Coordinates of C-alpha atoms in Angstrom, one line a residue:
X42 CA -12.1 -23.1 -66.7
X43 CA -10.1 -25.8 -65.2
X44 CA -7.0 -23.4 -64.7
X45 CA -9.2 -20.9 -63.3
X46 CA -10.5 -23.4 -60.7
X47 CA -6.8 -24.6 -60.0
X48 CA -5.8 -21.1 -59.2
X49 CA -8.7 -20.3 -57.1
X50 CA -8.1 -23.5 -55.1
X51 CA -4.4 -22.7 -54.6
X52 CA -5.4 -19.0 -53.4
X53 CA -8.3 -20.6 -51.0
X54 CA -5.7 -23.2 -50.0
X55 CA -2.9 -20.3 -49.4
X56 CA -5.5 -18.1 -46.9
X57 CA -6.3 -21.3 -45.0
X58 CA -2.6 -22.0 -44.6
X59 CA -2.2 -18.4 -43.5
X60 CA -5.2 -18.4 -41.0
X61 CA -3.8 -21.5 -39.7
X62 CA -0.4 -20.1 -39.0
X63 CA -1.7 -17.3 -37.2
X64 CA -3.8 -19.2 -35.1
X65 CA -0.8 -21.5 -34.4
X66 CA 1.2 -18.4 -33.5
X67 CA -1.2 -16.9 -31.1
X68 CA -1.8 -20.3 -29.5
X69 CA 1.9 -20.5 -29.0
X70 CA 2.3 -17.3 -27.7
X71 CA -0.7 -18.1 -25.2
X72 CA 1.8 -20.8 -23.9
X73 CA 4.8 -19.7 -23.4
X74 CA 3.7 -16.0 -22.3
X75 CA 6.9 -14.5 -22.7
X76 CA 7.9 -12.1 -19.9
X77 CA 7.6 -8.8 -22.3
X78 CA 3.8 -9.3 -22.9
X79 CA 3.4 -10.3 -19.0
X80 CA 5.3 -7.3 -18.0
X81 CA 2.9 -5.2 -20.4
X82 CA -0.2 -6.7 -18.8
X83 CA 1.1 -6.1 -15.5
X84 CA 1.5 -2.3 -16.1
X85 CA -2.1 -2.6 -17.9
X86 CA -3.4 -3.8 -14.4
X87 CA -1.7 -1.3 -12.6
X88 CA -3.2 1.4 -14.6
X89 CA -6.3 0.0 -14.1
X90 CA -6.2 -0.2 -10.2
X91 CA -4.5 3.1 -10.3
X92 CA -7.9 4.3 -12.0
X93 CA -10.0 2.9 -9.3
X94 CA -8.1 4.0 -6.6
X95 CA -8.5 7.7 -8.1
X96 CA -12.3 7.1 -8.3
X97 CA -12.1 5.8 -4.5
X98 CA -10.1 8.8 -3.5
X99 CA -12.5 11.1 -5.2
X100 CA -15.7 9.7 -3.8
X101 CA -14.0 9.5 -0.4
X102 CA -13.5 13.4 -0.5
X103 CA -16.9 13.8 -1.5
X104 CA -17.9 11.6 1.4
X105 CA -19.5 9.1 -0.8
X106 CA -18.1 6.3 1.1
X107 CA -20.3 3.5 -0.7
X108 CA -18.9 4.4 -4.0
X109 CA -15.3 4.5 -2.1
X110 CA -15.7 1.1 -0.7
X111 CA -16.7 -0.2 -4.2
X112 CA -14.2 1.1 -6.0
X113 CA -11.5 0.4 -3.2
X114 CA -12.4 -3.6 -3.6
X115 CA -12.3 -3.0 -7.6
X116 CA -8.9 -2.1 -7.2
X117 CA -7.8 -4.9 -4.9
X118 CA -9.8 -7.4 -7.5
X119 CA -6.9 -6.1 -10.0
X120 CA -4.0 -5.8 -7.6
X121 CA -5.0 -8.0 -4.4
X122 CA -1.7 -6.8 -2.7
X123 CA -2.2 -2.9 -3.4
X124 CA -1.2 -1.3 0.2
X125 CA -3.2 2.0 -1.0
X126 CA -6.4 -0.1 -1.7
X127 CA -6.0 -1.5 1.4
X128 CA -5.5 1.5 3.7
X129 CA -8.0 3.4 1.8
X130 CA -10.8 0.5 2.5
X131 CA -9.9 0.6 6.2
X132 CA -10.0 4.1 6.5
X133 CA -13.4 4.3 4.7
X134 CA -14.6 1.7 6.9
X135 CA -13.6 3.7 10.0
X136 CA -15.3 6.9 8.7
X137 CA -18.6 5.0 8.5
X138 CA -18.0 3.6 12.0
X139 CA -17.4 0.2 11.1
X140 CA -14.4 0.0 13.6
X141 CA -14.3 -3.7 13.7
X142 CA -14.2 -4.2 9.9
X143 CA -11.2 -1.5 9.7
X144 CA -9.3 -3.2 12.4
X145 CA -9.4 -6.4 10.5
X146 CA -8.1 -5.1 7.2
X147 CA -5.3 -3.4 9.0
X148 CA -4.0 -6.1 11.3
X149 CA -4.4 -8.5 8.1
X150 CA -2.3 -6.2 6.2
X151 CA 0.2 -6.1 9.1
X152 CA 0.5 -9.9 9.2
X153 CA 1.9 -9.7 5.5
X154 CA 4.8 -7.6 7.0
X155 CA 4.4 -4.4 4.8
X156 CA 7.6 -2.4 3.8
X157 CA 6.3 0.9 5.6
X158 CA 3.7 -0.4 8.5
X159 CA 3.5 3.1 10.3
X160 CA 0.3 4.4 8.5
X161 CA -1.2 0.8 9.4
X162 CA -0.1 1.5 13.0
X163 CA -1.5 5.1 12.9
X164 CA -4.8 4.3 11.6
X165 CA -5.1 1.6 14.1
X166 CA -4.2 4.0 17.0
X167 CA -6.9 6.7 16.0
X168 CA -9.5 3.7 15.7
X169 CA -8.8 3.0 19.4
X170 CA -8.4 6.5 20.5
X171 CA -12.1 7.2 19.1
X172 CA -13.3 4.0 20.9
X173 CA -11.6 5.2 24.3
X174 CA -9.4 2.5 24.3
X175 CA -6.4 5.1 25.5
X176 CA -3.5 2.6 26.5
X177 CA -4.2 0.7 23.3
X178 CA -3.9 3.9 21.1
X179 CA -0.8 4.9 22.8
X180 CA 0.9 1.5 22.0
X181 CA 0.0 1.6 18.5
X182 CA 1.0 5.5 18.1
X183 CA 4.5 4.0 19.8
X184 CA 4.7 1.6 17.0
X185 CA 3.9 4.1 14.5
X186 CA 6.5 6.6 15.7
X187 CA 9.2 3.8 15.5
X188 CA 8.8 2.9 12.0
X189 CA 7.5 6.3 10.7
X190 CA 9.8 8.2 8.2
X191 CA 8.9 11.4 10.5
X192 CA 7.9 10.6 13.9
X193 CA 6.7 14.0 14.7
X194 CA 2.9 13.2 14.4
X195 CA 2.9 10.2 16.2
X196 CA 4.4 11.6 19.2
X197 CA 2.6 14.9 18.9
X198 CA -0.7 12.3 19.3
X199 CA 0.9 10.5 22.4
X200 CA 1.4 13.8 24.2
X201 CA -2.0 15.0 23.2
X202 CA -3.4 11.7 24.6
X203 CA -1.5 12.2 28.0
X204 CA -2.6 15.6 28.1
X205 CA -5.9 14.9 27.8
X206 CA -5.6 12.2 30.7
X207 CA -3.9 15.0 32.7
X208 CA -0.9 13.0 33.1
X209 CA 1.4 16.2 32.6
X210 CA 4.9 14.7 33.1
X211 CA 4.0 12.0 30.1
X212 CA 2.6 15.0 28.0
X213 CA 5.7 17.1 28.5
X214 CA 7.9 14.2 27.6
X215 CA 6.2 13.4 24.1
X216 CA 5.6 16.7 23.2
X217 CA 9.3 16.9 23.5
X218 CA 9.7 14.0 21.5
X219 CA 7.6 15.4 18.9
X220 CA 9.6 18.6 18.8
X221 CA 13.0 16.7 18.5
X222 CA 11.3 15.1 15.5
X223 CA 10.0 18.0 13.5
X224 CA 10.6 17.6 10.0
X225 CA 14.3 18.6 8.8
X226 CA 17.1 16.9 7.3
X227 CA 18.5 15.1 10.2
X228 CA 14.6 13.7 11.1
X229 CA 14.2 12.8 7.3
X230 CA 17.7 11.1 7.1
X231 CA 16.7 9.0 10.2
X232 CA 13.3 8.3 8.4
X233 CA 14.8 7.0 5.5
X234 CA 17.0 4.7 7.9
X235 CA 13.8 3.3 9.5
X236 CA 12.3 2.7 6.2
X237 CA 15.3 0.5 5.1
X238 CA 15.4 -1.3 8.1
X239 CA 11.7 -2.5 7.8
X240 CA 12.0 -3.2 4.1
X241 CA 14.6 -5.8 4.3
X242 CA 14.6 -9.1 6.6
X243 CA 18.6 -8.8 7.0
X244 CA 19.8 -9.4 10.4
X245 CA 23.0 -7.6 9.7
X246 CA 21.6 -4.6 8.2
X247 CA 19.0 -4.1 10.7
X248 CA 21.6 -4.2 13.9
X249 CA 23.6 -2.0 11.8
X250 CA 20.8 0.5 11.1
X251 CA 19.9 0.0 14.9
X252 CA 23.6 0.9 16.0
X253 CA 23.7 4.0 13.7
X254 CA 20.2 5.4 15.1
X255 CA 21.1 4.6 18.8
X256 CA 24.5 6.6 18.3
X257 CA 22.7 9.5 16.7
X258 CA 24.3 12.2 14.4
X259 CA 24.0 15.8 13.8
X260 CA 22.4 17.3 10.7
X261 CA 25.5 18.8 9.7

């Protein structure tokens, strides 16, 4: 009997030691947080945020703006700097006629100096156009054109606004600029350069791209 008890005691001690080692291992992992585990965690967050974005986009398409707002906000809780969620949130507020909230969101995002600000400028321009602030709208469409991969849409909007104001010379000028920026190989390449210029805060790179854009090139 004593031998049996001794064996049982050894087994119990062994089990307790194993449990203690497992707990110690988890504690160690939680402290050091290996980069691989962090990467996995970030990947999980991105996937979860994207699910919320998809839900929001679906709700927006069905004009369920309350659900869209809630889902975009949910995505931002998971990934606070997610551009798609910010833009979606602002557009949803604009669709609901909550223009001040939309403007606040777009301008806040612009202060963070995003890589590609053209969509933010374009959405701000649309709001100012809707609210009758034509000059401000034109200013933001111009900023969108200066940073957009393809400036066609922004220039066309400016031409349309001048046409509506019966400023024929200005309208013709910007319609011509829109025509010159129709999507093709040349404008796509120019757009790529503009995107790179806004992606990096390198003065030498920015100067080089500015010079290249000013010089121009053919599509050949």
